[in-house]
Coordinates of C-alpha atoms and ligand atoms in Angstrom, one line a residue:
M1 CA -17.5 91.8 16.2
S2 CA -20.3 90.3 15.5
S3 CA -21.8 87.9 18.7
P4 CA -21.4 83.9 17.7
A5 CA -25.5 83.2 16.9
P6 CA -27.8 81.5 19.7
I7 CA -27.9 77.3 19.0
N8 CA -31.0 77.1 18.1
P9 CA -32.1 72.8 18.4
T10 CA -34.9 71.7 16.9
I11 CA -36.9 68.8 17.1
S12 CA -37.7 66.9 14.1
S13 CA -41.3 65.4 13.8
T14 CA -40.3 62.2 12.1
P15 CA -40.4 59.6 14.0
I16 CA -37.5 58.3 14.6
Q17 CA -37.4 54.5 12.1
V18 CA -35.7 51.6 13.3
Q19 CA -33.2 50.1 11.3
P20 CA -33.9 46.0 11.4
P21 CA -30.6 44.2 12.4
V22 CA -28.2 43.8 10.0
Q23 CA -28.0 39.9 9.2
T24 CA -24.1 38.0 8.9
L25 CA -23.9 36.5 5.9
A26 CA -22.2 33.7 7.3
V27 CA -18.7 32.4 5.0
P28 CA -18.4 28.4 4.0
Q29 CA -15.5 27.2 5.4
L30 CA -13.8 26.0 2.7
Q31 CA -13.6 21.9 4.7
R32 CA -9.9 20.1 4.6
R33 CA -9.2 17.3 2.6
N34 CA -8.1 14.7 4.5
Y35 CA -4.2 14.7 2.0
Q36 CA -3.7 18.4 3.4
D37 CA -3.3 17.5 7.0
F38 CA -1.1 14.3 5.3
P39 CA 1.5 14.0 7.1
G40 CA 4.2 11.5 4.9
R41 CA 6.3 12.4 2.4
N42 CA 4.2 12.3 -0.5
K43 CA 3.8 15.2 -3.1
F44 CA -0.4 15.6 -4.0
F45 CA -1.5 17.3 -6.7
C46 CA -4.6 18.1 -8.8
G47 CA -7.1 18.0 -6.0
G48 CA -5.6 14.8 -4.0
R49 CA -6.6 13.2 -7.1
F50 CA -2.6 11.7 -7.9
M51 CA 0.0 11.1 -5.8
T52 CA 4.1 10.3 -5.9
S53 CA 7.1 10.9 -3.9
R54 CA 9.5 13.5 -3.9
E55 CA 12.3 12.2 -5.5
Y56 CA 11.8 13.8 -10.1
W57 CA 15.3 13.4 -10.7
A58 CA 15.5 9.6 -12.2
F59 CA 11.2 9.5 -13.0
L60 CA 12.5 12.6 -15.4
V61 CA 15.8 10.0 -16.2
A62 CA 13.3 7.2 -16.6
L63 CA 10.9 9.4 -18.8
V64 CA 13.1 10.5 -21.5
L65 CA 14.2 6.9 -21.9
I66 CA 11.4 6.0 -22.5
V67 CA 10.1 9.0 -24.4
G68 CA 13.3 9.3 -25.9
P69 CA 14.3 6.7 -28.4
S70 CA 10.3 5.7 -29.0
V71 CA 10.0 8.4 -30.3
L72 CA 12.5 9.1 -32.5
F73 CA 11.7 5.3 -33.5
G74 CA 8.4 7.4 -34.4
I75 CA 9.8 10.0 -36.7
F76 CA 13.1 8.1 -38.3
T77 CA 12.1 4.8 -39.2
C78 CA 8.4 3.6 -38.7
P79 CA 7.7 6.1 -42.5
F80 CA 10.4 3.6 -43.6
L81 CA 8.6 0.6 -42.5
W82 CA 5.2 2.5 -42.9
D83 CA 6.5 2.3 -46.7
N84 CA 8.2 -1.0 -47.0
V85 CA 7.4 -3.5 -44.7
H86 CA 4.2 -3.5 -43.5
P87 CA 1.5 -0.2 -41.6
A88 CA 1.1 -2.3 -38.9
V89 CA 4.2 -2.3 -37.7
P90 CA 4.0 0.9 -37.0
I91 CA 0.7 0.1 -35.6
V92 CA 1.9 -2.2 -33.2
F93 CA 5.0 0.4 -32.2
C94 CA 2.3 2.6 -31.3
Y95 CA 0.0 0.6 -29.1
L96 CA 3.1 -0.4 -27.0
F97 CA 4.0 2.8 -27.0
V98 CA 0.7 4.4 -25.7
L99 CA -0.2 0.7 -23.2
S100 CA 4.0 1.7 -21.6
F101 CA 3.6 5.0 -21.1
A102 CA 0.6 5.0 -19.5
S103 CA 1.0 2.2 -16.8
M104 CA 4.1 4.3 -15.9
I105 CA 2.6 7.2 -15.8
K106 CA -0.1 4.9 -13.7
T107 CA 2.1 3.6 -11.3
S108 CA 3.9 6.8 -10.8
W109 CA 1.4 9.0 -9.7
T110 CA -0.9 6.0 -7.9
D111 CA -1.8 5.4 -4.2
P112 CA 0.6 2.8 -4.1
G113 CA -1.8 1.2 -0.9
I114 CA -1.1 3.9 2.3
I115 CA -2.4 2.6 4.9
P116 CA -4.3 5.3 7.5
R117 CA -2.0 6.3 10.5
D118 CA -3.3 6.3 13.6
L119 CA -5.6 3.0 13.4
D120 CA -3.9 1.7 17.6
P121 CA -3.1 5.1 19.1
T122 CA -2.2 3.0 22.2
P123 CA -0.6 -0.3 21.9
E124 CA 0.5 -3.1 24.2
F125 CA 3.9 -2.4 26.6
F126 CA 5.3 -4.6 28.3
D127 CA 5.8 -2.6 31.9
D128 CA 9.3 -4.7 34.1
Q129 CA 8.3 -8.5 34.7
G130 CA 6.8 -8.5 31.4
S131 CA 3.3 -8.4 30.8
A132 CA 1.8 -6.0 29.2
Y133 CA 0.1 -2.9 30.0
Y134 CA -1.6 -0.2 28.1
G135 CA 1.0 2.9 27.4
E136 CA 4.5 4.1 27.4
S137 CA 6.6 5.0 30.7
E138 CA 10.7 5.8 30.5
W139 CA 11.5 2.7 30.6
S140 CA 9.4 1.1 28.0
H141 CA 9.3 1.3 24.5
V142 CA 8.3 -1.9 23.0
P143 CA 5.8 -2.2 22.3
V144 CA 3.7 -6.1 22.2
Q145 CA 3.4 -7.9 18.6
K146 CA 0.5 -8.8 18.1
E147 CA 0.0 -12.7 15.8
V148 CA -2.3 -13.7 13.3
K149 CA -2.8 -16.8 12.4
I150 CA -2.6 -17.3 8.1
R151 CA -2.9 -20.7 6.8
D152 CA -1.8 -22.8 10.7
N153 CA 1.4 -20.1 10.8
T154 CA 2.2 -17.2 12.7
W155 CA 2.4 -14.6 11.4
A156 CA 3.5 -11.7 14.1
L157 CA 2.5 -8.2 13.4
R158 CA 4.5 -5.3 14.3
Y159 CA 3.8 -1.9 15.6
C160 CA 4.6 1.2 13.7
D161 CA 5.5 3.5 16.1
T162 CA 5.3 6.4 12.8
C163 CA 2.4 5.2 11.5
K164 CA 1.0 4.1 15.2
L165 CA -1.0 1.0 13.6
Y166 CA -0.5 -2.5 13.7
R167 CA 1.6 -3.4 10.8
P168 CA -1.0 -5.6 8.7
P169 CA 0.8 -8.9 7.2
R170 CA 3.0 -8.5 3.8
A171 CA 3.3 -4.3 4.7
S172 CA 5.7 -2.3 5.3
H173 CA 7.2 1.1 5.1
C174 CA 8.9 2.7 3.2
R175 CA 12.0 4.9 4.9
Q176 CA 11.5 7.4 0.9
C177 CA 7.9 7.9 1.2
D178 CA 7.6 7.9 5.5
N179 CA 4.4 5.7 5.3
C180 CA 2.9 2.5 6.1
V181 CA 2.5 0.6 2.2
E182 CA 0.0 -2.4 2.1
N183 CA 1.9 -5.5 0.2
E184 CA 4.3 -3.1 -0.2
D185 CA 6.4 -4.7 -3.1
H186 CA 9.7 -2.1 -3.4
H187 CA 10.4 1.5 -3.3
C188 CA 11.2 1.8 -7.0
I189 CA 12.9 5.5 -7.5
W190 CA 13.0 5.2 -11.2
L191 CA 8.6 5.4 -10.7
N192 CA 9.2 7.9 -7.7
N193 CA 6.7 6.0 -5.8
C194 CA 6.4 2.6 -3.8
I195 CA 4.5 -0.4 -5.4
G196 CA 2.2 -2.0 -3.4
K197 CA -1.1 -3.6 -3.5
R198 CA -2.6 -0.5 -5.6
N199 CA -0.4 0.1 -8.5
Y200 CA 1.8 -3.5 -8.8
R201 CA -0.7 -4.6 -11.5
P202 CA 0.1 -1.2 -13.7
F203 CA 4.2 -2.2 -12.3
F204 CA 4.0 -4.9 -14.7
T205 CA 2.0 -4.3 -17.1
F206 CA 5.5 -1.0 -17.8
I207 CA 7.7 -4.0 -16.7
V208 CA 6.6 -6.0 -19.6
T209 CA 5.2 -3.7 -21.7
A210 CA 8.5 -1.5 -21.9
T211 CA 10.3 -4.7 -22.6
F212 CA 8.4 -5.8 -26.0
L213 CA 9.0 -1.9 -26.6
C214 CA 12.9 -2.2 -26.7
L215 CA 12.9 -6.2 -28.6
F216 CA 10.8 -4.2 -31.1
V217 CA 12.8 -1.2 -31.9
I218 CA 15.5 -3.1 -31.9
V219 CA 13.9 -5.8 -33.9
F220 CA 12.5 -3.7 -36.7
S221 CA 15.9 -0.8 -36.6
I222 CA 18.0 -4.0 -38.1
V223 CA 15.2 -4.9 -40.1
H224 CA 15.9 -1.3 -42.0
L225 CA 19.4 -1.5 -41.7
L226 CA 19.2 -5.1 -43.8
L227 CA 16.3 -3.7 -45.8
I228 CA 18.5 -0.7 -46.8
V229 CA 21.7 -3.4 -47.3
R230 CA 18.9 -5.1 -50.4
D231 CA 18.5 -2.7 -51.9
H232 CA 22.3 -1.6 -52.4
S233 CA 21.8 -5.4 -53.4
G234 CA 24.2 -6.3 -50.6
N235 CA 27.7 -3.9 -52.8
I236 CA 27.6 -1.2 -50.0
T237 CA 30.0 -0.8 -46.9
F238 CA 28.7 -0.2 -43.0
I239 CA 29.9 3.4 -43.5
T240 CA 27.2 3.8 -45.8
V241 CA 24.7 1.6 -44.1
F242 CA 25.5 4.1 -41.1
H243 CA 24.5 7.3 -43.3
A244 CA 21.6 5.6 -44.5
A245 CA 19.8 4.7 -41.5
P246 CA 22.2 6.6 -38.5
V247 CA 19.6 6.7 -35.9
S248 CA 18.5 3.3 -36.3
F249 CA 22.2 2.3 -36.2
V250 CA 21.9 4.3 -32.8
L251 CA 18.1 3.1 -31.4
A252 CA 19.1 -1.0 -31.8
I253 CA 21.9 -0.5 -28.9
V254 CA 20.6 1.2 -27.2
C255 CA 17.5 -0.1 -26.7
F256 CA 19.7 -3.7 -26.6
L257 CA 21.3 -1.7 -23.3
L258 CA 18.3 -0.7 -21.9
L259 CA 16.5 -4.9 -22.4
W260 CA 19.1 -6.5 -20.6
M261 CA 17.7 -3.0 -17.3
V262 CA 14.2 -3.7 -18.2
G263 CA 14.2 -7.1 -19.5
G264 CA 15.7 -8.4 -16.6
L265 CA 13.4 -7.3 -14.1
T266 CA 10.2 -8.4 -15.1
F267 CA 12.7 -11.9 -15.5
Y268 CA 12.9 -11.3 -11.6
H269 CA 9.4 -10.3 -10.7
C270 CA 7.3 -13.2 -12.9
S271 CA 10.0 -15.2 -10.9
L272 CA 8.6 -13.8 -7.7
I273 CA 5.0 -13.4 -8.6
F274 CA 5.6 -17.7 -9.3
K275 CA 6.6 -18.6 -6.2
G276 CA 3.6 -16.2 -4.0
V277 CA 6.3 -14.1 -2.6
T278 CA 7.1 -9.8 -3.1
T279 CA 11.3 -8.0 -3.1
H280 CA 11.4 -7.1 0.3
E281 CA 10.2 -10.6 1.4
Q282 CA 12.4 -12.4 -0.8
L283 CA 15.2 -10.0 0.0
R284 CA 14.3 -10.6 3.7
A285 CA 14.4 -14.5 2.7
S286 CA 11.7 -13.8 5.6
I287 CA 9.7 -16.4 4.1
I288 CA 11.3 -19.0 1.9
N289 CA 14.7 -19.3 5.0
S290 CA 14.6 -21.7 7.8
K291 CA 11.5 -20.8 9.2
Y292 CA 8.7 -21.4 6.4
P293 CA 11.4 -23.7 4.6
G294 CA 10.0 -24.8 1.2
I295 CA 8.0 -22.5 -0.8
S296 CA 5.3 -25.7 0.0
A297 CA 5.6 -23.3 3.4
N298 CA 4.8 -19.9 2.4
P299 CA 1.2 -18.9 4.4
F300 CA 0.5 -16.8 1.0
N301 CA 1.3 -18.8 -2.0
K302 CA -1.2 -20.0 -3.8
G303 CA -0.5 -24.1 -4.8
S304 CA 1.0 -22.8 -8.2
P305 CA 2.6 -20.2 -10.1
A306 CA -1.0 -19.8 -12.6
Q307 CA -2.8 -19.5 -9.2
N308 CA 0.2 -17.2 -7.9
M309 CA -0.1 -14.9 -11.2
I310 CA -3.2 -14.9 -11.5
H311 CA -3.9 -13.7 -7.7
V312 CA -1.8 -11.1 -7.8
L313 CA -2.7 -9.6 -11.4
C314 CA -6.3 -10.0 -11.7
R315 CA -7.2 -9.3 -7.0
P316 CA -9.4 -7.1 -7.1
Q317 CA -8.0 -3.1 -6.7
P318 CA -8.1 -2.6 -2.8
K319 CA -9.2 2.4 -2.2
R320 CA -7.0 4.1 -1.5
Ligands
LIG401 ZN1 5.0 3.2 9.3
LIG402 ZN1 7.8 4.8 -1.1

């Protein structure tokens, strides 16, 4: 049996090389953007550039009602009108459709004027004696109302417990979006967004152009049918006309029904703009009721319908 080999330690003659300390590279932290921490019920996409609310079904219905008849009119009626009436007719139709569609998308996907939260995190509260103090307790949860003067009218600024701020005049808290919105007109389920200071102009453009689009389709669908009758010298039955241009016939009826809705909305908003009030103010009658009798007492009335319209439609768009 062989004995184990003796351990023969050898000393290396090569000098020990000291390794330089390993430098740890700092991993850049991805900066979170404001919308990623936003507690409201809005949906953001494309890096926060676009936003909308969460109820999509009504918006999809509205999209189908705008795009569907327009595509059918473009495919089945416009070629006939181009050849038999004038090429300008389909061109004007395309212009109206693009303007209506673009303003619809812009209204739906634009920040309506959401007010940042926590602007006034420590409001004043009333205590038992009715005097104001800072803070909150079990028995006092009603923040002190603040008041501002607008053209000799006193305007109460209410505190929003959700957004932790005193709402500016004409702002409202939207329950669907869970935000305070500056100059909020209303929350539109069909466009899936609030209508406020930043998107009222594209909203108004949308309803006006949609009204003209409906009128345009009705008129030129009827022209299409009448030209078919004229080509047969009037000796043609109703069924034959229907079979010759069924799409134009159906479009004239569908757009007539849509015209009542969108045209009525346009008429209503024109009257609101002329008075210088928003839909909320009209519904609450907070301006034109006994508190502010007469439209002249409306502190936001610019003096005339034309000036009110210029103020609403030509004012600069505030920052997001
Ligand atoms: Zn709020
Ligand atoms: Zn809303």
